[in-house]
Short mmCIF file of C-alpha atoms in Angstrom, two decimals:
data_model
loop_
_atom_site.label_atom_id
_atom_site.label_comp_id
_atom_site.label_asym_id
_atom_site.label_seq_id
_atom_site.Cartn_x
_atom_site.Cartn_y
_atom_site.Cartn_z
CA UNK W 8 126.35 208.41 89.66
CA UNK W 9 122.81 208.66 88.76
CA UNK W 10 123.79 209.33 84.92
CA UNK W 11 125.96 206.02 84.81
CA UNK W 12 123.21 203.78 86.05
CA UNK W 13 120.42 204.90 83.88
CA UNK W 14 122.55 204.67 81.11
CA UNK W 15 123.68 200.94 82.18
CA UNK W 16 119.70 200.19 82.77
CA UNK W 17 118.81 201.65 79.28
CA UNK W 18 120.83 199.05 77.73
CA UNK W 19 118.88 195.98 75.63
CA UNK W 20 120.00 193.60 73.97
CA UNK W 21 120.18 193.39 69.77
CA UNK W 22 121.03 189.80 69.10
CA UNK W 23 120.81 186.34 71.48
CA UNK W 24 122.43 183.18 70.90
CA UNK W 25 123.09 180.18 73.26
CA UNK W 26 127.11 179.08 74.37
CA UNK W 27 128.77 177.78 77.17
CA UNK W 28 130.92 180.69 79.42
CA UNK W 29 134.46 179.14 80.33
CA UNK W 30 134.84 179.46 84.05
CA UNK W 31 136.75 181.97 84.98
CA UNK W 32 138.11 182.19 81.60
CA UNK W 33 137.55 184.62 78.53
CA UNK W 34 135.45 183.05 76.54
CA UNK W 35 134.59 185.73 73.96
CA UNK W 36 136.19 188.38 71.80
CA UNK W 37 135.50 191.55 70.45
CA UNK W 38 137.59 191.50 66.68
CA UNK W 39 135.90 194.81 65.54
CA UNK W 40 132.77 196.79 66.29
CA UNK W 41 129.89 194.53 65.41
CA UNK W 42 132.08 191.16 64.93
CA UNK W 43 132.60 188.84 68.21
CA UNK W 44 134.60 185.70 67.99
CA UNK W 45 133.33 183.05 70.82
CA UNK W 46 135.09 179.55 71.45
CA UNK W 47 132.62 176.64 70.76
CA UNK W 48 133.89 173.39 70.82
CA UNK W 49 137.15 172.79 69.91
CA UNK W 50 136.94 175.23 67.31
CA UNK W 51 135.45 178.91 67.00
CA UNK W 52 132.70 180.76 66.21
CA UNK W 53 132.29 184.69 64.60
CA UNK W 54 129.04 186.58 65.34
CA UNK W 55 128.33 189.15 63.10
CA UNK W 56 125.58 191.83 64.51
CA UNK W 57 125.97 194.43 61.73
CA UNK W 58 122.86 196.17 62.50
CA UNK W 59 122.98 197.44 58.87
CA UNK W 60 122.95 193.68 57.77
CA UNK W 61 121.85 190.36 57.89
CA UNK W 62 123.00 188.65 61.58
CA UNK W 63 125.00 185.59 60.62
CA UNK W 64 127.34 183.30 62.69
CA UNK W 65 130.29 181.82 60.68
CA UNK W 66 132.35 178.74 62.08
CA UNK W 67 136.22 178.61 61.68
CA UNK W 68 137.72 175.51 61.48
CA UNK W 69 140.57 174.96 63.71
CA UNK W 70 142.09 171.90 61.21
CA UNK W 71 143.39 170.19 63.13
CA UNK W 72 141.74 166.67 64.26
CA UNK W 73 143.21 166.26 67.40
CA UNK W 74 142.43 169.45 69.02
CA UNK W 75 139.25 168.60 71.53
CA UNK W 76 138.39 171.83 72.96
CA UNK W 77 138.97 175.57 73.17
CA UNK W 78 139.95 177.07 77.21
CA UNK W 79 141.12 180.43 76.83
CA UNK W 80 141.19 183.10 74.36
CA UNK W 81 143.29 186.06 73.96
CA UNK W 82 142.95 188.93 71.29
CA UNK W 83 146.51 190.79 70.55
CA UNK W 84 146.49 194.65 70.79
CA UNK W 85 146.73 195.39 66.98
CA UNK W 86 143.25 193.20 66.92
CA UNK W 87 145.43 191.08 64.07
CA UNK W 88 146.04 188.01 65.84
CA UNK W 89 143.85 185.30 68.21
CA UNK W 90 145.32 182.81 70.27
CA UNK W 91 143.10 179.70 71.66
CA UNK W 92 144.54 177.53 74.28
CA UNK W 93 143.69 174.11 72.93
CA UNK W 94 143.20 170.53 74.64
CA UNK W 95 144.70 167.86 72.19
CA UNK W 96 143.83 163.87 72.32
CA UNK W 97 145.81 161.68 73.76
CA UNK W 98 147.87 164.85 75.11
CA UNK W 99 150.15 164.17 78.00
CA UNK W 100 150.16 166.02 81.14
CA UNK W 101 153.28 168.22 80.24
CA UNK W 102 151.96 169.55 77.21
CA UNK W 103 150.48 172.86 76.64
CA UNK W 104 149.58 173.32 72.81
CA UNK W 105 148.31 177.35 71.55
CA UNK W 106 146.39 177.77 68.21
CA UNK W 107 146.96 181.58 66.58
CA UNK W 108 145.13 182.53 64.09
CA UNK W 109 145.08 185.38 61.60
CA UNK W 110 142.18 188.09 62.26
CA UNK W 111 142.05 188.73 58.24
CA UNK W 112 142.07 184.94 57.52
CA UNK W 113 139.26 183.27 59.71
CA UNK W 114 136.71 183.43 56.90
CA UNK W 115 139.31 181.89 54.72
CA UNK W 116 138.30 177.81 54.50
CA UNK W 117 142.60 177.00 53.31
CA UNK W 118 144.31 178.81 55.94
CA UNK W 119 144.79 177.09 58.55
CA UNK W 120 146.11 178.61 62.29
CA UNK W 121 149.90 177.86 63.56
CA UNK W 122 149.87 175.62 65.99
CA UNK W 123 152.50 176.02 68.44
CA UNK W 124 153.13 173.54 72.02
CA UNK W 125 155.50 173.23 74.46
CA UNK W 126 156.28 170.41 76.70
CA UNK W 127 158.38 170.97 80.01
CA UNK W 128 161.69 168.84 79.78
CA UNK W 129 162.01 168.70 83.56
CA UNK W 130 158.74 167.14 84.17
CA UNK W 131 158.98 163.93 86.45
CA UNK W 132 156.65 160.91 86.60
CA UNK W 133 153.66 161.52 88.72
CA UNK W 134 153.54 165.25 88.51
CA UNK W 135 150.55 168.09 88.16
CA UNK W 136 148.73 167.95 84.84
CA UNK W 137 150.36 171.49 83.45
CA UNK W 138 147.55 174.23 82.60
CA UNK W 139 147.51 177.47 80.83
CA UNK W 140 146.30 180.36 84.20
CA UNK W 141 146.50 183.44 81.87
CA UNK W 142 147.35 184.52 78.00
CA UNK W 143 148.59 187.85 76.69
CA UNK W 144 150.00 188.97 73.69
CA UNK W 145 153.23 191.83 73.41
CA UNK W 146 151.95 194.81 71.98
CA UNK W 147 153.69 194.63 68.69
CA UNK W 148 151.98 190.97 68.66
CA UNK W 149 155.08 189.53 68.29
CA UNK W 150 155.26 187.59 71.50
CA UNK W 151 152.88 185.72 73.19
CA UNK W 152 153.11 185.21 76.93
CA UNK W 153 152.04 181.61 78.94
CA UNK W 154 151.48 181.42 82.10
CA UNK W 155 151.22 177.97 83.67
CA UNK W 156 150.25 176.26 87.01
CA UNK W 157 153.78 174.73 87.52
CA UNK W 158 156.13 177.01 89.09
CA UNK W 159 159.10 175.61 87.84
CA UNK W 160 158.04 176.76 84.68
CA UNK W 161 156.24 179.65 85.29
CA UNK W 162 155.67 181.70 82.37
CA UNK W 163 156.49 180.22 78.47
CA UNK W 164 157.12 182.90 75.97
CA UNK W 165 156.25 182.30 72.48
CA UNK W 166 157.68 183.85 69.51
CA UNK W 167 154.35 182.82 67.60
CA UNK W 168 155.45 184.12 64.32
CA UNK W 169 158.51 182.46 64.19
CA UNK W 170 156.51 179.51 65.70
CA UNK W 171 158.43 178.56 68.50
CA UNK W 172 159.59 179.12 72.39
CA UNK W 173 161.19 181.90 72.88
CA UNK W 174 161.83 181.83 76.60
CA UNK W 175 160.82 180.47 79.64
CA UNK W 176 160.94 182.30 83.14
CA UNK W 177 160.52 179.82 86.59
CA UNK W 178 158.66 181.72 89.61
CA UNK W 179 158.14 180.98 92.80
CA UNK W 180 154.12 181.22 92.88
CA UNK W 181 152.06 180.34 89.56
CA UNK W 182 151.23 183.67 87.77
CA UNK W 183 147.22 185.05 87.82
CA UNK W 184 148.23 188.08 84.92
CA UNK W 185 150.99 188.96 82.91
CA UNK W 186 151.80 191.57 80.78
CA UNK W 187 154.40 193.08 78.52
CA UNK W 188 155.94 196.49 78.95
CA UNK W 189 154.19 198.58 76.38
CA UNK W 190 157.23 200.16 75.25
CA UNK W 191 159.51 197.34 75.57
CA UNK W 192 158.25 193.67 74.68
CA UNK W 193 161.28 192.14 76.16
CA UNK W 194 160.14 193.64 79.43
CA UNK W 195 157.30 191.82 81.40
CA UNK W 196 155.52 192.07 84.77
CA UNK W 197 154.48 188.99 86.11
CA UNK W 198 152.03 189.11 89.50
CA UNK W 199 150.63 186.12 91.18
CA UNK W 200 149.60 184.40 94.76
CA UNK W 201 152.00 183.96 97.49
CA UNK W 202 153.11 187.88 97.13
CA UNK W 203 154.26 187.22 93.39
CA UNK W 204 155.45 190.55 91.72
CA UNK W 205 158.28 190.70 89.88
CA UNK W 206 159.39 192.53 86.40
CA UNK W 207 161.88 190.44 84.11
CA UNK W 208 163.75 191.48 80.92
CA UNK W 209 164.38 188.75 78.62
CA UNK W 210 166.49 187.97 75.47
CA UNK W 211 167.17 185.02 73.73
CA UNK W 212 169.70 183.86 75.51
CA UNK W 213 169.02 185.34 79.03
CA UNK W 214 166.27 185.84 81.93
CA UNK W 215 166.79 188.79 84.41
CA UNK W 216 164.89 189.75 87.38
CA UNK W 217 163.96 192.72 89.23
CA UNK W 218 162.22 192.59 92.28
CA UNK W 219 160.17 195.12 93.27
CA UNK W 220 161.57 197.24 95.78
CA UNK W 221 159.60 198.09 99.50
CA UNK W 222 156.86 195.39 98.38
CA UNK W 223 154.27 195.39 101.07
CA UNK W 224 152.47 192.63 100.22
CA UNK W 225 155.01 189.73 100.54
CA UNK W 226 152.05 187.12 101.77
CA UNK W 227 148.95 188.82 99.19
CA UNK W 228 147.81 187.02 96.07
CA UNK W 229 147.84 189.57 92.86
CA UNK W 230 145.22 188.91 90.73
CA UNK W 231 145.49 191.71 87.78
CA UNK W 232 147.97 194.50 86.68
CA UNK W 233 147.85 197.48 84.58
CA UNK W 234 150.59 199.80 83.09
CA UNK W 235 149.71 203.67 83.78
CA UNK W 236 150.44 206.23 81.00
CA UNK W 237 152.97 207.76 80.17
CA UNK W 238 154.32 204.35 80.24
CA UNK W 239 157.95 205.41 80.25
CA UNK W 240 157.09 206.07 84.31
CA UNK W 241 157.17 202.60 84.53
CA UNK W 242 154.10 202.98 87.18
CA UNK W 243 152.16 199.50 87.48
CA UNK W 244 148.79 199.35 89.36
CA UNK W 245 148.01 195.96 90.73
CA UNK W 246 145.01 194.44 92.33
CA UNK W 247 144.48 191.75 95.21
CA UNK W 248 142.24 189.02 96.45
CA UNK W 249 141.44 191.22 99.38
CA UNK W 250 140.51 193.98 98.03
CA UNK W 251 143.52 196.26 97.74
CA UNK W 252 145.69 198.50 94.97
CA UNK W 253 148.93 198.42 95.16
CA UNK W 254 150.88 200.96 93.04
CA UNK W 255 154.37 200.54 91.83
CA UNK W 256 156.54 202.94 89.77
CA UNK W 257 160.42 202.51 88.33
CA UNK W 258 160.61 199.17 90.27
CA UNK W 259 159.27 200.44 93.47
CA UNK W 260 156.25 200.97 95.94
CA UNK W 261 154.85 203.80 97.08
CA UNK W 262 152.90 204.84 99.43
CA UNK W 263 150.42 201.76 101.54
CA UNK W 264 148.25 199.28 99.52
CA UNK W 265 144.87 201.11 99.11
CA UNK W 266 141.92 199.62 100.24
CA UNK W 267 139.23 199.37 97.32
CA UNK W 268 136.86 196.92 99.00
CA UNK W 269 135.87 195.29 102.52
CA UNK W 270 135.08 197.37 105.88
CA UNK W 271 138.53 198.97 105.97
CA UNK W 272 137.22 200.46 102.43
CA UNK W 273 134.61 202.44 103.48
CA UNK W 274 136.34 205.05 104.90
CA UNK W 275 138.78 205.16 102.08
CA UNK W 276 136.35 205.33 99.27
CA UNK W 277 133.48 207.52 100.94
CA UNK W 278 135.26 211.11 101.92
CA UNK W 279 131.89 212.58 101.99
CA UNK W 280 130.76 211.33 98.54
CA UNK W 281 128.15 209.27 97.89
CA UNK W 282 128.96 205.38 99.03
CA UNK W 283 126.38 202.70 99.60
CA UNK W 284 128.09 199.68 101.60
CA UNK W 285 126.81 196.09 102.54
CA UNK W 286 125.77 196.30 106.49
CA UNK W 287 127.67 194.69 108.52
CA UNK W 288 125.27 192.23 109.71
CA UNK W 289 125.26 190.58 105.95
CA UNK W 290 127.39 187.54 105.06
CA UNK W 291 130.14 187.76 103.83
CA UNK W 292 131.89 185.57 100.95
CA UNK W 293 135.32 184.76 101.24
CA UNK W 294 135.96 186.10 97.53
CA UNK W 295 133.97 189.38 97.95
CA UNK W 296 136.43 191.72 98.81
CA UNK W 297 138.45 190.30 95.20
CA UNK W 298 139.39 192.84 92.89
CA UNK W 299 138.63 190.97 89.66
CA UNK W 300 139.56 193.29 86.91
CA UNK W 301 140.90 197.34 86.72
CA UNK W 302 140.85 199.57 83.91
CA UNK W 303 142.65 203.14 82.78
CA UNK W 304 141.19 205.45 80.63
CA UNK W 305 143.98 208.50 80.92
CA UNK W 306 144.45 209.44 84.38
CA UNK W 307 141.32 207.30 85.55
CA UNK W 308 141.21 204.10 87.28
CA UNK W 309 138.32 201.76 87.42
CA UNK W 310 137.94 198.60 89.74
CA UNK W 311 136.00 196.22 89.87
CA UNK W 312 134.57 193.76 92.55
CA UNK W 313 132.26 190.13 91.81
CA UNK W 314 129.36 191.68 93.38
CA UNK W 315 128.39 195.00 91.34
CA UNK W 316 130.93 196.95 92.63
CA UNK W 317 132.45 199.87 91.49
CA UNK W 318 135.64 201.93 92.37
CA UNK W 319 136.67 204.84 90.44
CA UNK W 320 140.19 206.66 91.65
CA UNK W 321 142.40 209.61 89.70
CA UNK W 322 145.82 208.91 89.26
CA UNK W 323 147.85 211.85 90.58
CA UNK W 324 151.26 212.61 90.55
CA UNK W 325 152.54 214.82 93.42
CA UNK W 326 155.87 216.63 94.76
CA UNK W 327 156.36 215.09 97.64
CA UNK W 328 159.45 216.95 98.18
CA UNK W 329 161.39 220.29 96.77
CA UNK W 330 163.75 219.02 93.47
CA UNK W 331 163.81 217.07 90.70
CA UNK W 332 162.18 213.82 89.86
CA UNK W 333 160.41 213.80 93.10
CA UNK W 334 156.85 213.30 91.81
CA UNK W 335 155.01 210.16 93.47
CA UNK W 336 152.08 208.68 92.37
CA UNK W 337 148.55 208.62 94.82
CA UNK W 338 145.41 207.66 94.16
CA UNK W 339 142.25 209.96 94.54
CA UNK W 340 139.19 208.51 95.21
CA UNK W 341 136.31 209.68 93.07
CA UNK W 342 133.23 207.57 93.69
CA UNK W 343 131.95 204.35 94.93
CA UNK W 344 129.11 202.34 93.68
CA UNK W 345 127.51 199.61 95.25
CA UNK W 346 124.09 197.91 93.78
CA UNK W 347 121.66 196.45 96.14
CA UNK W 348 121.27 193.82 94.00
CA UNK W 349 124.66 192.13 95.41
CA UNK W 350 123.14 190.73 98.06
CA UNK W 351 120.43 188.17 96.12
CA UNK W 352 124.01 187.15 94.20
CA UNK W 353 125.41 186.33 97.59
CA UNK W 354 122.64 184.66 99.01
#
């Protein structure tokens, strides 16, 4: 733990630019070892910080005069494509637009990004403005999934290489996070508020829902989820706004929800290991215990809170009973880091 803290304290800036970050959205994306893309106005800008060359920037033209601003970005898994959600001049409240850039052509002036638009065909007068809540690529970079704030629309899946809409998946609540199955681009996992935790299989002509069996979080708000290798097991771990992790394998929840942040988490995560938890007398914010991000490397899971808390777990598959195919995943807590600087941020 001390080694990790020492390394973090040793981080120093190599280059500094000024730009405005988009609230709760991805406004900067790394496209190479020393290259980053930042949303700037109605386009994007490349920042090159190669230590062996001259640090420079390159403004990428959107090639669309009606583009007003970029609101969100997502990079494909193979780093070949960049999708940006844009707002257009005089757009109505029921349409969304994205520009898809080819990374290799970002610096080529005459190569324009592909514009793909979607309009809700069932919109009515006076309805809520349709906005994008999340964007993600399939692992083969063929499809792009757009989560919307309109439950009747739910998720719009685009075939960006053909430039058209592939399928629309209505949901009972606006999605917060969408992922494609790493082994099958026609299978998706969708999580969101009000217990939204669903698996879908889609084709060009149909959609099929596979709800989670034994879900114990029908009132939870799921903020983020991630697929755990080996992907053939169908193991997904999802985080909630109340500081819990949910384990689902093969479309069925395994065990109870695991508390990560909060007073209940203190007993769960400590287990005799070093832990620095907030005292009970301190003021709590509504989103204080939210799990905003979970990361995976091998069998190790990292859960992050908005206030400098990091919890590490090891994913273990244990034998619940004798027989074949009775392995069930469980989370073994490794370490819980909570920096004192969190109090200053909360106050």
